[in-house]
mmCIF file of C-alpha atoms in Angstrom:
data_model
loop_
_atom_site.group_PDB
_atom_site.id
_atom_site.type_symbol
_atom_site.label_atom_id
_atom_site.label_comp_id
_atom_site.label_asym_id
_atom_site.label_seq_id
_atom_site.Cartn_x
_atom_site.Cartn_y
_atom_site.Cartn_z
ATOM 1 C CA MET T 20 2.552 -27.394 -1.275
ATOM 2 C CA GLU T 21 2.340 -28.288 -4.972
ATOM 3 C CA LYS T 22 3.550 -25.813 -7.577
ATOM 4 C CA LYS T 23 0.079 -25.571 -9.128
ATOM 5 C CA THR T 24 -1.479 -24.782 -5.744
ATOM 6 C CA ALA T 25 1.151 -22.150 -4.954
ATOM 7 C CA ARG T 26 0.601 -20.408 -8.291
ATOM 8 C CA LYS T 27 -3.170 -20.443 -7.782
ATOM 9 C CA GLN T 28 -2.582 -18.925 -4.363
ATOM 10 C CA THR T 29 -0.579 -16.006 -5.727
ATOM 11 C CA ASN T 30 -3.154 -15.468 -8.486
ATOM 12 C CA LYS T 31 -5.876 -15.224 -5.832
ATOM 13 C CA LEU T 32 -3.836 -12.615 -3.959
ATOM 14 C CA LEU T 33 -3.488 -10.648 -7.199
ATOM 15 C CA GLY T 34 -7.250 -10.983 -7.657
ATOM 16 C CA ILE T 35 -7.890 -9.494 -4.223
ATOM 17 C CA ASP T 36 -5.755 -6.470 -5.110
ATOM 18 C CA ALA T 37 -7.490 -6.040 -8.474
ATOM 19 C CA VAL T 38 -11.019 -6.184 -7.047
ATOM 20 C CA SER T 39 -10.052 -3.929 -4.117
ATOM 21 C CA GLY T 40 -9.025 -1.235 -6.591
ATOM 22 C CA LEU T 41 -12.681 -0.923 -7.651
ATOM 23 C CA ALA T 42 -13.658 0.565 -4.277
ATOM 24 C CA ILE T 43 -14.873 3.888 -5.704
ATOM 25 C CA ALA T 44 -15.832 5.490 -2.389
ATOM 26 C CA GLY T 45 -12.364 4.860 -1.024
ATOM 27 C CA ALA T 46 -10.855 6.630 -4.030
ATOM 28 C CA ALA T 47 -13.158 9.642 -3.587
ATOM 29 C CA TRP T 48 -13.551 9.766 0.185
ATOM 30 C CA VAL T 49 -12.303 13.357 0.487
ATOM 31 C CA ALA T 50 -14.710 14.601 -2.181
ATOM 32 C CA LEU T 51 -17.589 12.608 -0.663
ATOM 33 C CA LEU T 52 -17.007 14.120 2.774
ATOM 34 C CA ALA T 53 -16.731 17.607 1.288
ATOM 35 C CA ALA T 54 -20.042 17.044 -0.520
ATOM 36 C CA ARG T 55 -21.610 16.147 2.839
ATOM 37 C CA GLY T 56 -20.563 19.525 4.216
ATOM 38 C CA PHE T 57 -17.468 18.626 6.225
ATOM 39 C CA SER T 58 -14.788 21.318 6.322
ATOM 40 C CA ILE T 59 -11.219 21.001 5.050
ATOM 41 C CA ILE T 60 -10.011 21.124 8.670
ATOM 42 C CA GLU T 61 -12.291 18.217 9.636
ATOM 43 C CA ILE T 62 -11.204 16.219 6.587
ATOM 44 C CA GLY T 63 -7.565 16.923 7.473
ATOM 45 C CA LEU T 64 -8.161 15.654 11.002
ATOM 46 C CA LEU T 65 -9.755 12.491 9.629
ATOM 47 C CA GLU T 66 -6.708 11.983 7.392
ATOM 48 C CA SER T 67 -4.521 12.302 10.503
ATOM 49 C CA ILE T 68 -6.668 9.748 12.335
ATOM 50 C CA PHE T 69 -6.165 7.326 9.444
ATOM 51 C CA HIS T 70 -2.367 7.706 9.498
ATOM 52 C CA ILE T 71 -2.069 7.600 13.302
ATOM 53 C CA THR T 72 -4.154 4.411 13.409
ATOM 54 C CA SER T 73 -2.149 2.941 10.548
ATOM 55 C CA MET T 74 1.196 3.714 12.161
ATOM 56 C CA THR T 75 0.084 2.473 15.597
ATOM 57 C CA PHE T 76 -1.178 -0.902 14.415
ATOM 58 C CA GLU T 77 1.191 -1.575 11.494
ATOM 59 C CA ILE T 78 3.692 -3.749 13.348
ATOM 60 C CA PRO T 79 1.148 -5.394 15.727
ATOM 61 C CA SER T 80 -0.889 -6.476 12.683
ATOM 62 C CA GLY T 81 2.190 -8.190 11.255
ATOM 63 C CA VAL T 82 2.748 -9.989 14.554
ATOM 64 C CA ILE T 83 -0.897 -11.146 14.497
ATOM 65 C CA ALA T 84 -0.399 -12.592 10.999
ATOM 66 C CA ASP T 85 2.735 -14.494 12.048
ATOM 67 C CA VAL T 86 1.125 -15.823 15.240
ATOM 68 C CA PHE T 87 -2.409 -16.708 14.096
ATOM 69 C CA GLY T 88 -1.833 -17.362 10.391
ATOM 70 C CA ARG T 89 -1.751 -15.274 7.212
ATOM 71 C CA ARG T 90 -5.024 -16.606 5.726
ATOM 72 C CA LYS T 91 -7.077 -15.684 8.807
ATOM 73 C CA THR T 92 -5.474 -12.254 8.864
ATOM 74 C CA MET T 93 -6.243 -11.644 5.177
ATOM 75 C CA VAL T 94 -9.879 -12.622 5.762
ATOM 76 C CA ALA T 95 -10.037 -10.263 8.755
ATOM 77 C CA SER T 96 -8.593 -7.486 6.598
ATOM 78 C CA ARG T 97 -11.336 -7.914 3.994
ATOM 79 C CA VAL T 98 -14.062 -8.068 6.679
ATOM 80 C CA MET T 99 -12.780 -4.742 8.012
ATOM 81 C CA VAL T 100 -13.460 -3.209 4.580
ATOM 82 C CA ILE T 101 -17.113 -4.245 4.828
ATOM 83 C CA ILE T 102 -17.435 -2.971 8.405
ATOM 84 C CA SER T 103 -15.824 0.356 7.497
ATOM 85 C CA SER T 104 -18.150 0.806 4.499
ATOM 86 C CA ILE T 105 -21.260 0.051 6.577
ATOM 87 C CA LEU T 106 -20.114 2.462 9.298
ATOM 88 C CA MET T 107 -19.661 5.189 6.660
ATOM 89 C CA ILE T 108 -23.198 4.561 5.363
ATOM 90 C CA LEU T 109 -24.609 4.817 8.892
ATOM 91 C CA SER T 110 -22.375 7.718 9.980
ATOM 92 C CA THR T 111 -24.036 10.942 11.059
ATOM 93 C CA ASP T 112 -21.233 13.047 12.525
ATOM 94 C CA PHE T 113 -17.462 13.514 12.773
ATOM 95 C CA PHE T 114 -17.085 10.948 15.566
ATOM 96 C CA THR T 115 -18.800 8.076 13.731
ATOM 97 C CA ILE T 116 -16.873 8.857 10.543
ATOM 98 C CA ALA T 117 -13.627 8.851 12.549
ATOM 99 C CA ILE T 118 -14.424 5.317 13.756
ATOM 100 C CA ALA T 119 -15.096 4.199 10.168
ATOM 101 C CA ILE T 120 -11.820 5.767 9.000
ATOM 102 C CA ALA T 121 -9.883 4.008 11.784
ATOM 103 C CA VAL T 122 -11.432 0.642 10.870
ATOM 104 C CA ASN T 123 -10.503 1.265 7.236
ATOM 105 C CA ALA T 124 -6.897 1.902 8.300
ATOM 106 C CA LEU T 125 -6.913 -1.430 10.145
ATOM 107 C CA SER T 126 -7.971 -3.190 6.938
ATOM 108 C CA TYR T 127 -4.798 -1.900 5.277
ATOM 109 C CA ASN T 128 -2.679 -2.833 8.314
ATOM 110 C CA LEU T 129 -3.900 -6.417 8.399
ATOM 111 C CA ALA T 130 -3.157 -6.905 4.688
ATOM 112 C CA SER T 131 0.205 -5.120 4.718
ATOM 113 C CA GLY T 132 3.027 -7.616 5.142
ATOM 114 C CA THR T 133 0.538 -10.489 5.347
ATOM 115 C CA ARG T 134 -0.025 -10.569 1.587
ATOM 116 C CA GLU T 135 3.700 -10.603 0.795
ATOM 117 C CA ALA T 136 4.464 -13.193 3.486
ATOM 118 C CA LEU T 137 1.721 -15.558 2.294
ATOM 119 C CA ALA T 138 2.830 -15.245 -1.332
ATOM 120 C CA TYR T 139 6.543 -15.779 -0.641
ATOM 121 C CA ASP T 140 6.095 -18.680 1.777
ATOM 122 C CA SER T 141 3.583 -20.381 -0.566
ATOM 123 C CA LEU T 142 6.081 -20.252 -3.420
ATOM 124 C CA LYS T 143 8.900 -21.279 -1.079
ATOM 125 C CA ALA T 144 6.913 -24.300 0.148
ATOM 126 C CA ALA T 145 6.522 -25.372 -3.491
ATOM 127 C CA GLY T 146 10.225 -24.832 -4.186
ATOM 128 C CA ILE T 147 9.590 -22.011 -6.668
ATOM 129 C CA GLU T 148 10.390 -18.928 -4.578
ATOM 130 C CA ASN T 149 12.297 -17.587 -7.590
ATOM 131 C CA GLU T 150 8.845 -16.773 -9.050
ATOM 132 C CA TYR T 151 8.246 -14.225 -6.284
ATOM 133 C CA ASP T 152 9.970 -11.592 -8.449
ATOM 134 C CA SER T 153 7.177 -11.937 -10.995
ATOM 135 C CA PHE T 154 4.480 -11.875 -8.299
ATOM 136 C CA ALA T 155 5.873 -8.738 -6.653
ATOM 137 C CA ALA T 156 6.060 -6.922 -9.995
ATOM 138 C CA ASN T 157 2.567 -7.979 -11.084
ATOM 139 C CA ASP T 158 1.085 -7.231 -7.661
ATOM 140 C CA MET T 159 2.357 -3.661 -7.679
ATOM 141 C CA MET T 160 1.389 -3.152 -11.326
ATOM 142 C CA ILE T 161 -2.171 -4.421 -10.796
ATOM 143 C CA TYR T 162 -2.568 -2.316 -7.663
ATOM 144 C CA GLN T 163 -1.480 0.830 -9.506
ATOM 145 C CA ILE T 164 -3.640 0.206 -12.580
ATOM 146 C CA PHE T 165 -6.819 -0.550 -10.650
ATOM 147 C CA SER T 166 -6.306 2.183 -8.037
ATOM 148 C CA SER T 167 -5.716 4.657 -10.879
ATOM 149 C CA ALA T 168 -8.902 3.407 -12.536
ATOM 150 C CA GLY T 169 -10.680 3.927 -9.216
ATOM 151 C CA THR T 170 -9.478 7.532 -9.226
ATOM 152 C CA LEU T 171 -10.985 8.013 -12.691
ATOM 153 C CA LEU T 172 -14.297 6.684 -11.315
ATOM 154 C CA ALA T 173 -14.332 9.226 -8.482
ATOM 155 C CA GLY T 174 -16.915 11.232 -10.412
ATOM 156 C CA VAL T 175 -19.210 8.197 -10.483
ATOM 157 C CA ALA T 176 -18.974 7.976 -6.686
ATOM 158 C CA LEU T 177 -20.057 11.613 -6.382
ATOM 159 C CA LEU T 178 -22.994 11.047 -8.736
ATOM 160 C CA LEU T 179 -24.120 8.019 -6.722
ATOM 161 C CA GLY T 180 -23.829 9.814 -3.386
ATOM 162 C CA TYR T 181 -21.952 8.607 -0.325
ATOM 163 C CA LYS T 182 -24.402 5.875 0.735
ATOM 164 C CA LYS T 183 -24.563 4.099 -2.631
ATOM 165 C CA ALA T 184 -20.836 4.620 -3.226
ATOM 166 C CA HIS T 185 -19.941 3.004 0.104
ATOM 167 C CA MET T 186 -22.396 0.202 -0.639
ATOM 168 C CA VAL T 187 -20.346 -0.495 -3.780
ATOM 169 C CA ASP T 188 -17.252 -0.673 -1.552
ATOM 170 C CA ALA T 189 -19.034 -3.080 0.819
ATOM 171 C CA ILE T 190 -19.870 -5.355 -2.128
ATOM 172 C CA VAL T 191 -16.248 -5.142 -3.293
ATOM 173 C CA GLY T 192 -15.174 -6.104 0.230
ATOM 174 C CA ALA T 193 -17.557 -9.084 0.256
ATOM 175 C CA ILE T 194 -16.129 -10.364 -3.033
ATOM 176 C CA THR T 195 -12.596 -10.162 -1.634
ATOM 177 C CA VAL T 196 -13.689 -11.999 1.533
ATOM 178 C CA VAL T 197 -14.841 -14.914 -0.640
ATOM 179 C CA ILE T 198 -11.479 -14.946 -2.442
ATOM 180 C CA ALA T 199 -9.554 -14.732 0.855
ATOM 181 C CA LEU T 200 -11.528 -17.653 2.320
ATOM 182 C CA SER T 201 -10.330 -19.822 -0.577
ATOM 183 C CA LEU T 202 -6.666 -19.206 0.292
ATOM 184 C CA THR T 203 -4.535 -21.945 1.842
ATOM 185 C CA ASP T 204 -2.377 -21.045 4.821
ATOM 186 C CA VAL T 205 1.295 -21.954 4.953
ATOM 187 C CA HIS T 206 2.013 -23.152 8.470
ATOM 188 C CA THR T 207 5.345 -22.123 9.909
ATOM 189 C CA LYS T 208 7.138 -23.864 12.759
ATOM 190 C CA LEU T 209 6.162 -20.995 15.053
ATOM 191 C CA GLN T 210 2.409 -21.581 14.650
ATOM 192 C CA GLY T 211 2.685 -25.134 15.919
ATOM 193 C CA ASP T 212 4.750 -24.327 18.992
ATOM 194 C CA ASN T 213 3.929 -23.096 22.486
ATOM 195 C CA SER T 214 1.027 -20.978 23.664
ATOM 196 C CA VAL T 215 -0.246 -17.869 21.889
ATOM 197 C CA SER T 216 1.485 -15.586 24.410
ATOM 198 C CA ALA T 217 4.768 -17.455 23.936
ATOM 199 C CA ARG T 218 4.441 -17.119 20.164
ATOM 200 C CA PHE T 219 3.836 -13.383 20.475
ATOM 201 C CA LYS T 220 6.924 -13.007 22.645
ATOM 202 C CA GLN T 221 9.033 -15.111 20.279
ATOM 203 C CA VAL T 222 8.006 -13.122 17.185
ATOM 204 C CA VAL T 223 8.647 -9.758 18.833
ATOM 205 C CA CYS T 224 12.018 -10.742 20.306
ATOM 206 C CA GLN T 225 13.331 -12.473 17.184
ATOM 207 C CA SER T 226 12.124 -9.671 14.894
ATOM 208 C CA ALA T 227 13.831 -7.060 17.067
ATOM 209 C CA ALA T 228 17.019 -9.140 17.075
ATOM 210 C CA PHE T 229 16.920 -9.433 13.279
ATOM 211 C CA ILE T 230 16.538 -5.678 12.753
ATOM 212 C CA LYS T 231 19.227 -4.903 15.323
ATOM 213 C CA GLY T 232 21.720 -7.370 13.874
ATOM 214 C CA ASN T 233 21.145 -6.810 10.164
ATOM 215 C CA ARG T 234 22.495 -3.445 9.028
ATOM 216 C CA LYS T 235 21.828 -4.168 5.353
ATOM 217 C CA ALA T 236 18.129 -4.818 5.999
ATOM 218 C CA ARG T 237 17.859 -1.606 8.037
ATOM 219 C CA LEU T 238 19.405 0.469 5.253
ATOM 220 C CA ILE T 239 17.148 -1.073 2.593
ATOM 221 C CA ILE T 240 14.032 -0.419 4.689
ATOM 222 C CA ILE T 241 14.978 3.210 5.404
ATOM 223 C CA PHE T 242 16.066 4.020 1.847
ATOM 224 C CA ASN T 243 12.995 2.413 0.278
ATOM 225 C CA ALA T 244 10.694 4.260 2.692
ATOM 226 C CA LEU T 245 12.451 7.582 2.020
ATOM 227 C CA ILE T 246 12.167 7.269 -1.776
ATOM 228 C CA GLY T 247 8.529 6.210 -1.448
ATOM 229 C CA ALA T 248 7.591 9.043 0.908
ATOM 230 C CA VAL T 249 9.212 11.716 -1.272
ATOM 231 C CA ASP T 250 7.457 10.429 -4.398
ATOM 232 C CA ILE T 251 4.038 10.130 -2.734
ATOM 233 C CA LEU T 252 4.306 13.685 -1.396
ATOM 234 C CA ILE T 253 5.335 14.998 -4.826
ATOM 235 C CA LEU T 254 2.295 13.337 -6.430
ATOM 236 C CA PHE T 255 0.061 14.570 -3.612
ATOM 237 C CA PHE T 256 1.092 18.204 -4.014
ATOM 238 C CA LEU T 257 0.960 17.980 -7.816
ATOM 239 C CA GLN T 258 -2.818 17.582 -7.431
ATOM 240 C CA ALA T 259 -2.913 21.147 -6.126
ATOM 241 C CA LYS T 260 -0.065 22.595 -8.194
ATOM 242 C CA LEU T 261 -1.205 21.475 -11.675
ATOM 243 C CA PRO T 262 -4.391 23.615 -11.714
ATOM 244 C CA GLU T 263 -2.400 26.525 -10.237
ATOM 245 C CA VAL T 264 -0.038 26.592 -13.237
ATOM 246 C CA GLY T 265 -2.875 26.731 -15.746
ATOM 247 C CA MET T 266 -3.998 23.174 -16.388
ATOM 248 C CA ASN T 267 -7.756 22.780 -16.867
ATOM 249 C CA LYS T 268 -9.238 21.023 -13.816
ATOM 250 C CA LEU T 269 -11.113 18.655 -16.133
ATOM 251 C CA TRP T 270 -7.737 17.184 -17.105
ATOM 252 C CA LEU T 271 -6.583 16.612 -13.512
ATOM 253 C CA GLY T 272 -8.027 13.077 -13.340
ATOM 254 C CA PRO T 273 -6.397 11.942 -16.607
ATOM 255 C CA ALA T 274 -3.111 13.586 -15.536
ATOM 256 C CA LEU T 275 -3.131 11.684 -12.235
ATOM 257 C CA PHE T 276 -3.959 8.496 -14.136
ATOM 258 C CA ILE T 277 -0.958 9.017 -16.442
ATOM 259 C CA MET T 278 1.342 9.526 -13.459
ATOM 260 C CA GLY T 279 -0.127 6.420 -11.822
ATOM 261 C CA MET T 280 0.743 4.456 -14.940
ATOM 262 C CA GLY T 281 4.384 5.440 -14.341
ATOM 263 C CA ALA T 282 4.199 3.433 -11.131
ATOM 264 C CA ALA T 283 2.636 0.474 -12.952
ATOM 265 C CA VAL T 284 5.365 0.514 -15.609
ATOM 266 C CA GLY T 285 8.080 0.827 -12.947
ATOM 267 C CA ALA T 286 6.745 -2.248 -11.168
ATOM 268 C CA LYS T 287 6.561 -4.336 -14.339
ATOM 269 C CA VAL T 288 9.995 -3.316 -15.645
ATOM 270 C CA THR T 289 11.637 -4.895 -12.584
ATOM 271 C CA GLU T 290 10.529 -8.280 -13.903
ATOM 272 C CA ILE T 291 12.479 -7.915 -17.149
ATOM 273 C CA PHE T 292 15.309 -5.629 -16.040
ATOM 274 C CA PRO T 293 18.473 -7.745 -15.833
ATOM 275 C CA GLU T 294 20.300 -5.531 -13.317
ATOM 276 C CA LYS T 295 20.499 -7.255 -9.939
ATOM 277 C CA ARG T 296 22.768 -4.853 -8.061
ATOM 278 C CA TYR T 297 20.590 -3.084 -5.533
ATOM 279 C CA ARG T 298 22.973 -0.148 -5.124
ATOM 280 C CA ARG T 299 22.867 0.698 -8.838
ATOM 281 C CA ILE T 300 19.071 0.447 -8.897
ATOM 282 C CA ALA T 301 18.918 2.656 -5.793
ATOM 283 C CA VAL T 302 20.991 5.372 -7.499
ATOM 284 C CA MET T 303 18.766 5.254 -10.594
ATOM 285 C CA SER T 304 15.634 5.553 -8.460
ATOM 286 C CA ALA T 305 17.060 8.438 -6.430
ATOM 287 C CA ILE T 306 17.839 10.322 -9.662
ATOM 288 C CA GLY T 307 14.299 9.691 -10.938
ATOM 289 C CA VAL T 308 12.645 11.030 -7.781
ATOM 290 C CA THR T 309 15.013 14.041 -7.762
ATOM 291 C CA LEU T 310 13.946 14.891 -11.331
ATOM 292 C CA ALA T 311 10.301 14.603 -10.265
ATOM 293 C CA PHE T 312 10.959 16.960 -7.340
ATOM 294 C CA ALA T 313 12.655 19.496 -9.628
ATOM 295 C CA SER T 314 9.789 19.361 -12.153
ATOM 296 C CA VAL T 315 7.372 20.820 -9.596
ATOM 297 C CA PHE T 316 9.267 24.135 -9.687
ATOM 298 C CA THR T 317 9.242 24.508 -13.495
ATOM 299 C CA GLY T 318 5.722 25.921 -13.621
ATOM 300 C CA ASN T 319 5.069 23.942 -16.819
ATOM 301 C CA TYR T 320 2.329 21.372 -16.326
ATOM 302 C CA TYR T 321 3.554 19.178 -19.181
ATOM 303 C CA VAL T 322 6.976 18.912 -17.537
ATOM 304 C CA MET T 323 5.337 18.369 -14.140
ATOM 305 C CA ILE T 324 3.227 15.478 -15.436
ATOM 306 C CA ILE T 325 6.303 13.887 -17.038
ATOM 307 C CA GLY T 326 8.182 14.423 -13.768
ATOM 308 C CA GLY T 327 5.363 12.780 -11.816
ATOM 309 C CA PHE T 328 5.449 9.808 -14.197
ATOM 310 C CA VAL T 329 9.241 9.463 -13.809
ATOM 311 C CA GLY T 330 9.045 9.761 -10.015
ATOM 312 C CA ALA T 331 6.293 7.143 -9.762
ATOM 313 C CA PHE T 332 8.302 4.851 -12.060
ATOM 314 C CA ALA T 333 11.415 5.229 -9.891
ATOM 315 C CA ASP T 334 9.475 4.709 -6.654
ATOM 316 C CA ASN T 335 7.886 1.420 -7.660
ATOM 317 C CA PHE T 336 11.064 0.241 -9.372
ATOM 318 C CA ILE T 337 12.980 0.412 -6.095
ATOM 319 C CA GLN T 338 9.996 -0.706 -3.998
ATOM 320 C CA VAL T 339 9.552 -3.998 -5.829
ATOM 321 C CA ARG T 340 13.317 -4.672 -5.763
ATOM 322 C CA SER T 341 13.417 -3.897 -2.029
ATOM 323 C CA ASP T 342 10.466 -6.207 -1.398
ATOM 324 C CA ILE T 343 12.133 -9.054 -3.292
ATOM 325 C CA LEU T 344 15.507 -8.600 -1.583
ATOM 326 C CA LEU T 345 14.057 -8.266 1.923
ATOM 327 C CA ASN T 346 11.996 -11.443 1.520
ATOM 328 C CA THR T 347 15.140 -13.419 0.693
ATOM 329 C CA MET T 348 16.712 -12.171 3.932
ATOM 330 C CA ILE T 349 13.782 -12.515 6.350
ATOM 331 C CA PRO T 350 13.008 -15.730 8.341
ATOM 332 C CA SER T 351 9.576 -17.264 7.574
ATOM 333 C CA ASP T 352 8.419 -17.160 11.205
ATOM 334 C CA GLN T 353 8.728 -13.360 11.328
ATOM 335 C CA ARG T 354 8.065 -12.523 7.661
ATOM 336 C CA ALA T 355 4.774 -10.610 8.076
ATOM 337 C CA THR T 356 6.072 -8.733 11.128
ATOM 338 C CA LEU T 357 9.300 -7.615 9.477
ATOM 339 C CA MET T 358 7.559 -6.603 6.244
ATOM 340 C CA SER T 359 5.235 -4.513 8.427
ATOM 341 C CA VAL T 360 8.300 -2.779 9.883
ATOM 342 C CA ASN T 361 8.980 -1.667 6.313
ATOM 343 C CA SER T 362 5.517 -0.047 6.094
ATOM 344 C CA PHE T 363 5.840 1.448 9.589
ATOM 345 C CA THR T 364 9.100 3.156 8.620
ATOM 346 C CA PHE T 365 7.370 4.651 5.585
ATOM 347 C CA SER T 366 4.602 6.080 7.806
ATOM 348 C CA VAL T 367 7.114 7.669 10.186
ATOM 349 C CA ILE T 368 9.042 9.317 7.340
ATOM 350 C CA MET T 369 5.763 10.544 5.801
ATOM 351 C CA ILE T 370 4.809 12.250 9.063
ATOM 352 C CA VAL T 371 8.221 13.954 9.277
ATOM 353 C CA LEU T 372 8.381 15.063 5.630
ATOM 354 C CA SER T 373 4.741 16.140 5.125
ATOM 355 C CA PRO T 374 5.028 19.558 6.827
ATOM 356 C CA ILE T 375 8.449 20.167 5.230
ATOM 357 C CA PHE T 376 7.070 19.560 1.737
ATOM 358 C CA GLY T 377 4.053 21.680 2.588
ATOM 359 C CA VAL T 378 6.375 24.634 3.190
ATOM 360 C CA LEU T 379 8.544 23.906 0.119
ATOM 361 C CA PHE T 380 5.580 23.685 -2.256
ATOM 362 C CA SER T 381 3.497 26.492 -0.753
#
C-alpha cells in the first residue's frame, strides 16, 4: 500500500468517528425513552441488555474481522447503526426496543478492534506504522469532541421527538456506510489460507496462546481497563452528584462537556509528550484518576468538575499509550481479535465495579 493511500485510509476512519458523534438520539437515548413513558427500572434493564450483548459479542466480533476482513466488518458495523435506528423508530414496546438496543451494541462490537487493526495494518503495509501514534491520539480526541458535542445536542433530540431524532441517527449511519465502503482492506496471510472454519480455529487458538504467553500484554490490558472503568464510573456518577451539591441543572450539560474535553486533551497530549516509559505514564494516570475519585467527596461542584476533567485526561492519556504499545506487540493476523480482548476486559471490570461505586457514591 502506498503512503498516500494509507494516510487517506486513516483519515476516512477518523471521518467515520467524527460523523458518528453527531448521532443525537444515541446521546440522548435515556431521556428519549423516559419521555416515551418508560420507567427508570425498564431503562436500567435496557442498559444491562446493551452491556451483556456488548460483552458477549466483543471477542467474536474481533474474530470475524480477522477472518472475513476489516473493511467488510466496518461496513457491517455502520449498517447495524441504520438497522438499530429504524427499529427504534418502529418500536412499540420494551421487547422491540430491547432488540434495537442489542443491535446498537453489535454496531459498537463490530467497530471495536476492527478500526484500530485496519489503521495500524494500513500504515504498516505502507512502512509508516510510526504514524499510528498520531492516528490513535487524533482518533480518541475526535471521538471525545464530537461525542461531547452530541451530548450538548441532547436537548435538540428531545425537541425533535424520538422518531425524528432516530431518523437523524439513521442518516448519520448511512453517511458512515458510504465512507466505510470507500475503505481498502489490508489482506493478511490468514485471509488467504484454508477454509473459513480453519481460519476461525487458527485465530482463536493463536490469540489464546498470545494472551497466555505474554504477561506484559495481559498486565497492560488489565491496567488500562481498570483505569478506564474507574474514570467512566466517576463521570457517570458525577451526572447525579453535581446537581445534588447545588449546581444548577442547566449547567450540567456544559459541565459534562468540559469534563469530556479533558479526555480530548489527554488523547492529544500523548502525541507531543516525549515520555515513552509506560510504567511512568501509568503512575501519572493512576494519580490523576485517584484525584478525580477524591474530588467527588468534596461536595464542591467546582472541584468536582476539575476532578472530572483531570480523571478524563488521565484515562485517555493511558488509553492511547496502551493502544499504541499493544499494537506493536500484536501479530497482524489476530490484531482485531486481541484488541477486542482489551474492550472485553473493560466490560468485565465495569460490571464488577458498577455496584461497588453505586454504594460508595450513594
